[in-house]
Amino acid sequence: AKDKGWVGERYTGYLGVVQPQAGVKALVDEINQKRGQRYKELAAKNGITVQEVEKIAGKKVIEKTKPGNLVDLGNGWLKK
């Protein structure tokens, strides 16, 4: 879905839907739910807020995004 431009990584640490396609929103929701749970665990383990974990995760997922895939740095979707 990333390579097709249907979804992209957001600065929030979560996936976002770029182009709605059948089943894409459900996939994004499922992945984001798992990420949210993991972020809560990391926050508790490290004594920081979930928002801090999301911010750190957002930077990491954008850094790891392959060139040509879409990212949202807070001002709309851009190709990396």
Short mmCIF file of N, CA and C in Angstrom, two decimals:
data_model
loop_
_atom_site.label_atom_id
_atom_site.label_comp_id
_atom_site.label_asym_id
_atom_site.label_seq_id
_atom_site.Cartn_x
_atom_site.Cartn_y
_atom_site.Cartn_z
N ALA A 1 0.83 -1.21 0.00
CA ALA A 1 0.00 0.00 0.00
C ALA A 1 0.87 1.26 0.00
N LYS A 2 2.01 1.22 0.68
CA LYS A 2 2.92 2.38 0.68
C LYS A 2 3.49 2.60 -0.71
N ASP A 3 3.96 1.51 -1.34
CA ASP A 3 4.58 1.63 -2.65
C ASP A 3 3.58 2.09 -3.72
N LYS A 4 2.31 1.83 -3.50
CA LYS A 4 1.27 2.25 -4.45
C LYS A 4 0.78 3.67 -4.18
N GLY A 5 1.25 4.28 -3.08
CA GLY A 5 0.84 5.64 -2.76
C GLY A 5 -0.51 5.74 -2.08
N TRP A 6 -1.00 4.62 -1.57
CA TRP A 6 -2.30 4.61 -0.90
C TRP A 6 -2.20 5.08 0.54
N VAL A 7 -1.06 4.81 1.18
CA VAL A 7 -0.84 5.22 2.57
C VAL A 7 0.55 5.83 2.70
N GLY A 8 0.73 6.59 3.76
CA GLY A 8 2.03 7.19 4.02
C GLY A 8 2.25 7.35 5.51
N GLU A 9 3.48 7.62 5.85
CA GLU A 9 3.84 7.83 7.25
C GLU A 9 3.63 9.29 7.61
N ARG A 10 3.11 9.51 8.81
CA ARG A 10 2.85 10.86 9.29
C ARG A 10 3.79 11.22 10.43
N TYR A 11 4.03 12.49 10.61
CA TYR A 11 4.89 13.00 11.68
C TYR A 11 4.38 12.61 13.06
N THR A 12 3.13 12.18 13.13
CA THR A 12 2.51 11.79 14.40
C THR A 12 2.91 10.40 14.87
N GLY A 13 3.65 9.66 13.99
CA GLY A 13 4.02 8.29 14.34
C GLY A 13 3.01 7.26 13.87
N TYR A 14 1.99 7.71 13.16
CA TYR A 14 0.95 6.82 12.68
C TYR A 14 0.85 6.88 11.16
N LEU A 15 0.30 5.83 10.58
CA LEU A 15 0.04 5.80 9.14
C LEU A 15 -1.16 6.68 8.83
N GLY A 16 -1.20 7.19 7.62
CA GLY A 16 -2.35 7.95 7.16
C GLY A 16 -2.78 7.44 5.80
N VAL A 17 -4.07 7.56 5.50
CA VAL A 17 -4.61 7.17 4.20
C VAL A 17 -4.40 8.34 3.24
N VAL A 18 -3.76 8.08 2.13
CA VAL A 18 -3.52 9.09 1.11
C VAL A 18 -4.60 8.99 0.03
N GLN A 19 -4.80 7.78 -0.48
CA GLN A 19 -5.80 7.52 -1.50
C GLN A 19 -6.68 6.38 -1.03
N PRO A 20 -7.93 6.68 -0.71
CA PRO A 20 -8.82 5.61 -0.23
C PRO A 20 -8.99 4.51 -1.27
N GLN A 21 -8.74 3.31 -0.85
CA GLN A 21 -8.92 2.11 -1.68
C GLN A 21 -9.61 1.07 -0.80
N ALA A 22 -10.20 0.09 -1.42
CA ALA A 22 -10.90 -0.97 -0.68
C ALA A 22 -9.96 -1.61 0.33
N GLY A 23 -10.37 -1.62 1.58
CA GLY A 23 -9.62 -2.29 2.63
C GLY A 23 -8.47 -1.50 3.22
N VAL A 24 -8.11 -0.37 2.63
CA VAL A 24 -6.94 0.37 3.09
C VAL A 24 -7.18 1.00 4.46
N LYS A 25 -8.34 1.61 4.67
CA LYS A 25 -8.61 2.26 5.96
C LYS A 25 -8.59 1.23 7.09
N ALA A 26 -9.16 0.06 6.86
CA ALA A 26 -9.15 -0.99 7.88
C ALA A 26 -7.72 -1.42 8.21
N LEU A 27 -6.89 -1.54 7.18
CA LEU A 27 -5.49 -1.91 7.38
C LEU A 27 -4.76 -0.83 8.19
N VAL A 28 -4.95 0.42 7.81
CA VAL A 28 -4.32 1.54 8.52
C VAL A 28 -4.79 1.58 9.97
N ASP A 29 -6.10 1.42 10.18
CA ASP A 29 -6.64 1.43 11.55
C ASP A 29 -6.03 0.32 12.40
N GLU A 30 -5.89 -0.87 11.82
CA GLU A 30 -5.32 -2.01 12.55
C GLU A 30 -3.86 -1.75 12.92
N ILE A 31 -3.08 -1.25 11.97
CA ILE A 31 -1.67 -0.96 12.23
C ILE A 31 -1.54 0.16 13.27
N ASN A 32 -2.35 1.20 13.13
CA ASN A 32 -2.29 2.32 14.07
C ASN A 32 -2.70 1.90 15.48
N GLN A 33 -3.66 1.00 15.58
CA GLN A 33 -4.06 0.51 16.90
C GLN A 33 -2.89 -0.22 17.56
N LYS A 34 -2.19 -1.05 16.79
CA LYS A 34 -1.03 -1.77 17.33
C LYS A 34 0.09 -0.80 17.71
N ARG A 35 0.31 0.21 16.86
CA ARG A 35 1.34 1.21 17.18
C ARG A 35 0.97 1.96 18.46
N GLY A 36 -0.29 2.35 18.57
CA GLY A 36 -0.74 3.08 19.76
C GLY A 36 -0.51 2.28 21.03
N GLN A 37 -0.80 0.99 20.97
CA GLN A 37 -0.58 0.13 22.14
C GLN A 37 0.91 0.04 22.47
N ARG A 38 1.72 -0.10 21.43
CA ARG A 38 3.18 -0.18 21.64
C ARG A 38 3.71 1.14 22.21
N TYR A 39 3.19 2.26 21.72
CA TYR A 39 3.63 3.56 22.22
C TYR A 39 3.28 3.72 23.69
N LYS A 40 2.11 3.22 24.09
CA LYS A 40 1.72 3.28 25.52
C LYS A 40 2.69 2.47 26.37
N GLU A 41 3.04 1.28 25.88
CA GLU A 41 3.98 0.43 26.60
C GLU A 41 5.35 1.11 26.74
N LEU A 42 5.83 1.69 25.64
CA LEU A 42 7.13 2.37 25.68
C LEU A 42 7.11 3.58 26.60
N ALA A 43 6.00 4.31 26.59
CA ALA A 43 5.88 5.48 27.46
C ALA A 43 5.96 5.07 28.93
N ALA A 44 5.20 4.03 29.29
CA ALA A 44 5.20 3.56 30.67
C ALA A 44 6.58 3.05 31.08
N LYS A 45 7.22 2.30 30.18
CA LYS A 45 8.54 1.72 30.46
C LYS A 45 9.59 2.80 30.67
N ASN A 46 9.48 3.90 29.91
CA ASN A 46 10.51 4.95 29.95
C ASN A 46 10.12 6.16 30.78
N GLY A 47 8.93 6.15 31.37
CA GLY A 47 8.52 7.26 32.23
C GLY A 47 8.31 8.56 31.47
N ILE A 48 7.82 8.44 30.23
CA ILE A 48 7.52 9.63 29.43
C ILE A 48 6.07 9.54 28.94
N THR A 49 5.59 10.62 28.33
CA THR A 49 4.21 10.62 27.86
C THR A 49 4.09 9.89 26.53
N VAL A 50 2.88 9.45 26.23
CA VAL A 50 2.61 8.83 24.94
C VAL A 50 2.90 9.82 23.82
N GLN A 51 2.59 11.10 24.05
CA GLN A 51 2.84 12.12 23.03
C GLN A 51 4.33 12.24 22.70
N GLU A 52 5.17 12.09 23.72
CA GLU A 52 6.62 12.13 23.48
C GLU A 52 7.06 10.93 22.64
N VAL A 53 6.50 9.76 22.96
CA VAL A 53 6.83 8.57 22.18
C VAL A 53 6.36 8.74 20.74
N GLU A 54 5.16 9.26 20.55
CA GLU A 54 4.63 9.48 19.20
C GLU A 54 5.53 10.41 18.40
N LYS A 55 6.02 11.44 19.03
CA LYS A 55 6.89 12.41 18.35
C LYS A 55 8.19 11.74 17.91
N ILE A 56 8.79 10.96 18.82
CA ILE A 56 10.03 10.24 18.50
C ILE A 56 9.77 9.22 17.39
N ALA A 57 8.68 8.48 17.53
CA ALA A 57 8.34 7.46 16.53
C ALA A 57 8.07 8.10 15.17
N GLY A 58 7.42 9.25 15.16
CA GLY A 58 7.14 9.94 13.91
C GLY A 58 8.42 10.28 13.16
N LYS A 59 9.41 10.77 13.88
CA LYS A 59 10.70 11.08 13.25
C LYS A 59 11.35 9.81 12.70
N LYS A 60 11.29 8.73 13.48
CA LYS A 60 11.94 7.49 13.06
C LYS A 60 11.27 6.88 11.83
N VAL A 61 9.93 6.83 11.81
CA VAL A 61 9.26 6.20 10.67
C VAL A 61 9.45 7.02 9.40
N ILE A 62 9.52 8.32 9.52
CA ILE A 62 9.76 9.16 8.34
C ILE A 62 11.19 8.96 7.84
N GLU A 63 12.14 8.86 8.76
CA GLU A 63 13.53 8.61 8.37
C GLU A 63 13.66 7.28 7.63
N LYS A 64 12.90 6.27 8.07
CA LYS A 64 12.98 4.93 7.48
C LYS A 64 12.16 4.79 6.20
N THR A 65 11.34 5.75 5.88
CA THR A 65 10.51 5.67 4.68
C THR A 65 11.38 5.69 3.43
N LYS A 66 11.08 4.78 2.51
CA LYS A 66 11.86 4.67 1.27
C LYS A 66 11.63 5.89 0.38
N PRO A 67 12.65 6.31 -0.35
CA PRO A 67 12.48 7.38 -1.32
C PRO A 67 11.35 7.04 -2.30
N GLY A 68 10.53 8.02 -2.60
CA GLY A 68 9.40 7.82 -3.51
C GLY A 68 8.10 7.55 -2.79
N ASN A 69 8.17 7.07 -1.52
CA ASN A 69 6.95 6.88 -0.74
C ASN A 69 6.53 8.21 -0.14
N LEU A 70 5.29 8.25 0.33
CA LEU A 70 4.72 9.50 0.82
C LEU A 70 4.88 9.68 2.32
N VAL A 71 5.14 10.92 2.71
CA VAL A 71 5.23 11.29 4.12
C VAL A 71 4.45 12.58 4.34
N ASP A 72 3.98 12.75 5.55
CA ASP A 72 3.30 14.00 5.94
C ASP A 72 4.07 14.57 7.12
N LEU A 73 4.71 15.71 6.87
CA LEU A 73 5.50 16.36 7.91
C LEU A 73 4.68 17.41 8.66
N GLY A 74 3.37 17.41 8.44
CA GLY A 74 2.48 18.35 9.11
C GLY A 74 1.86 19.36 8.17
N ASN A 75 2.25 19.29 6.91
CA ASN A 75 1.71 20.27 5.95
C ASN A 75 1.25 19.61 4.66
N GLY A 76 0.82 18.36 4.75
CA GLY A 76 0.31 17.64 3.58
C GLY A 76 1.28 16.57 3.11
N TRP A 77 0.82 15.78 2.16
CA TRP A 77 1.59 14.65 1.67
C TRP A 77 2.64 15.09 0.66
N LEU A 78 3.85 14.55 0.83
CA LEU A 78 4.97 14.83 -0.06
C LEU A 78 5.68 13.51 -0.36
N LYS A 79 6.27 13.43 -1.55
CA LYS A 79 7.12 12.28 -1.85
C LYS A 79 8.47 12.49 -1.19
N LYS A 80 8.94 11.43 -0.55
CA LYS A 80 10.25 11.53 0.09
C LYS A 80 11.33 11.38 -0.96
#
